[in-house]
Amino acid sequence: MNNAEIAARDLNALWHPCTQMKDHEQLPLIPIRRGTGVWLEDFDGNRYIDAISSWWVNLFGHANPHISRRVNRQMQELEHVILAGFTHEAVVTLSEKLIALTPVGLTRCFYAENGSSAVEVALKMSFHYWKNQGHSGKCEFVNLSNSYHGETLGALSVGDVELYKHTYEPLLLKTRTVAAPDDYYREPGETRQDYAARRFAEMEATLERHGERICAVIVEPLVQCAGYMRMHHPEYLSWLRAACDRYQVHLIADECAVGFGRTGTLFACEQAGITPDFMCLAKGLTGGFLPLSAVLTNDDVYGAFYDDYESLRGFLHSHSYTGNPLACAAALGTLELFEQSDVLGRNRRLARAMADATAHFRDHPHVADVRQCGMILAIEMVKDKHTRESYPWRERRGLTVYRHGLENQALLRPLGNVVYFMPPYVINEQQINHLADVAWRGIQLATKD
Ligand code: PMP
């Protein structure tokens, strides 16, 4: 079997996610035969460094032997059981561990199957909490501009990336969008913190004016990943936490992409010293092995649903694979890898290596910004470095970088004109340097006219 054969069969039978299928008339589809560590290998024997952790899920490398053994062992005993009325050891241990690891005050775990469904759970729980407390006038959500929280209709409603949202607008919940404290837009000479404060004034005014109708504010702490890897100062989150308390509004922290060490701390909220009312976890939770998500919340929220059945205050939400034992075993294996070595310490060294390898990108005539938060580093290509005028999206400059990556052992998948690295934590410095070289040459090609 070779690439061409599998690709031909695929294109006869599949419809791929987030893909205009006609692109594959020009763009090769890459069938992967196996993965080891940071490497993916296709059926023709070509290898690619997975610089984007396969949509940000992989933390400790492909086919990680420890997680693999953990899932294997679980598979011999129990593959799945309904989580209503029944339970199992893996889900209990995982819940205890997540409660111990997440910010103080988060004491309950509710499970779902992916990031979007975790966001749906948090939105529904928040609305339902206020209803149970007699505040049925609260039925709106506040989000930040350029945010992303998933593709199901509720999650899409609280996102703001036009490319994914615009078409479906008539179907979506009405959401109040407040300008994000996105560092990229600060004035020359303005500090990140000053800019965050300026932006926060709008959030404060919105909560003050409309707090009575608002269930929750939802944010991606520190990095808006799908929104082109835009970053903000942690203090914004501390101010937001305090304001949510002042105006009796929940704070939902969507850590689906930034959780589990991505930003330098185990959870991004730690850098602001805050505990949200709901924390959504997914992606890296299972180290990239199996789909699983969790929503953590506090005693107050839990207590507002706890009553006699006849009160009909219970949270009657479920998914078939909620708390699946194999996925929980993968999550336990992942957490054990954090326990077994100083992952965050090693990530600090890797993050420095990523910064060093890309320091010269700032001087590139078509690079407006090189930004970094822990193990996420993003490079923004622009048409005009001085005015920061973007390249028109129709030119699809990022695709040139993607193609160049594939020809040079790298899976780089730019978001529009933003080239980024978000690699598995098992990458080494030599591989980081290779990615930087490929990205540099890719950007040269993409911006040459
Ligand atoms: N929230 C955030 C912050 C995300 O980045 C994503 C996925 N990119 C989601 C939610 C949705 O997760 P999933 O794709 O697993 O539904």
PDB file of N, CA and C and ligand atoms in Angstrom, residues 56 114-116 119 148-150 220 225 254 256-257 283, ligand 1:
ATOM      1  N   TRP A  56      -3.442  20.058  18.550  1.00  0.00           N
ATOM      2  CA  TRP A  56      -3.184  20.495  19.925  1.00  0.00           C
ATOM      3  C   TRP A  56      -3.547  19.461  20.987  1.00  0.00           C
ATOM      4  N   ASN A 114     -15.823  15.878  24.103  1.00  0.00           N
ATOM      5  CA  ASN A 114     -14.877  16.716  23.343  1.00  0.00           C
ATOM      6  C   ASN A 114     -15.004  18.145  23.859  1.00  0.00           C
ATOM      7  N   GLY A 115     -14.188  19.036  23.324  1.00  0.00           N
ATOM      8  CA  GLY A 115     -14.168  20.405  23.838  1.00  0.00           C
ATOM      9  C   GLY A 115     -15.506  21.111  23.661  1.00  0.00           C
ATOM     10  N   SER A 116     -16.098  20.943  22.472  1.00  0.00           N
ATOM     11  CA  SER A 116     -17.371  21.629  22.203  1.00  0.00           C
ATOM     12  C   SER A 116     -18.446  21.185  23.190  1.00  0.00           C
ATOM     13  N   VAL A 119     -18.028  22.767  26.508  1.00  0.00           N
ATOM     14  CA  VAL A 119     -18.504  24.155  26.509  1.00  0.00           C
ATOM     15  C   VAL A 119     -20.029  24.178  26.607  1.00  0.00           C
ATOM     16  N   TYR A 148     -12.815  31.466  20.332  1.00  0.00           N
ATOM     17  CA  TYR A 148     -13.241  30.205  19.712  1.00  0.00           C
ATOM     18  C   TYR A 148     -13.528  29.190  20.805  1.00  0.00           C
ATOM     19  N   HIS A 149     -14.694  28.562  20.724  1.00  0.00           N
ATOM     20  CA  HIS A 149     -15.035  27.590  21.760  1.00  0.00           C
ATOM     21  C   HIS A 149     -15.605  26.288  21.193  1.00  0.00           C
ATOM     22  N   GLY A 150     -15.524  26.086  19.881  1.00  0.00           N
ATOM     23  CA  GLY A 150     -15.997  24.830  19.304  1.00  0.00           C
ATOM     24  C   GLY A 150     -17.043  25.067  18.232  1.00  0.00           C
ATOM     25  N   GLU A 220     -11.024  32.204  26.791  1.00  0.00           N
ATOM     26  CA  GLU A 220      -9.889  31.287  26.658  1.00  0.00           C
ATOM     27  C   GLU A 220      -8.744  31.968  27.402  1.00  0.00           C
ATOM     28  N   CYS A 225      -6.489  30.501  20.844  1.00  0.00           N
ATOM     29  CA  CYS A 225      -5.705  29.642  19.943  1.00  0.00           C
ATOM     30  C   CYS A 225      -6.249  29.637  18.518  1.00  0.00           C
ATOM     31  N   ASP A 254     -12.328  28.380  29.419  1.00  0.00           N
ATOM     32  CA  ASP A 254     -12.208  27.299  28.451  1.00  0.00           C
ATOM     33  C   ASP A 254     -10.718  26.991  28.277  1.00  0.00           C
ATOM     34  N   CYS A 256      -9.601  24.155  27.141  1.00  0.00           N
ATOM     35  CA  CYS A 256      -9.503  22.980  26.259  1.00  0.00           C
ATOM     36  C   CYS A 256      -8.153  22.945  25.546  1.00  0.00           C
ATOM     37  N   ALA A 257      -7.710  24.104  25.055  1.00  0.00           N
ATOM     38  CA  ALA A 257      -6.459  24.129  24.291  1.00  0.00           C
ATOM     39  C   ALA A 257      -5.255  24.516  25.150  1.00  0.00           C
ATOM     40  N   LYS A 283      -8.921  17.986  24.772  1.00  0.00           N
ATOM     41  CA  LYS A 283      -7.676  17.839  24.005  1.00  0.00           C
ATOM     42  C   LYS A 283      -6.574  17.080  24.748  1.00  0.00           C
TER      43      LYS A 283
HETATM   44  N1  PMP B   1     -12.420  25.352  23.024  1.00  0.00           N
HETATM   45  C1  PMP B   1     -11.212  25.700  22.573  1.00  0.00           C
HETATM   46  C2  PMP B   1     -10.471  26.799  23.269  1.00  0.00           C
HETATM   47  C3  PMP B   1     -10.662  25.058  21.478  1.00  0.00           C
HETATM   48  O1  PMP B   1      -9.460  25.433  21.004  1.00  0.00           O
HETATM   49  C4  PMP B   1     -11.398  24.007  20.870  1.00  0.00           C
HETATM   50  C5  PMP B   1     -10.850  23.232  19.684  1.00  0.00           C
HETATM   51  N2  PMP B   1      -9.999  23.862  18.839  1.00  0.00           N
HETATM   52  C6  PMP B   1     -12.649  23.685  21.382  1.00  0.00           C
HETATM   53  C7  PMP B   1     -13.127  24.367  22.476  1.00  0.00           C
HETATM   54  C8  PMP B   1     -13.489  22.613  20.766  1.00  0.00           C
HETATM   55  O2  PMP B   1     -12.968  21.368  21.039  1.00  0.00           O
HETATM   56  P1  PMP B   1     -13.365  20.106  20.143  1.00  0.00           P
HETATM   57  O3  PMP B   1     -12.758  20.342  18.795  1.00  0.00           O
HETATM   58  O4  PMP B   1     -12.760  18.959  20.884  1.00  0.00           O
HETATM   59  O5  PMP B   1     -14.857  20.061  20.101  1.00  0.00           O
END
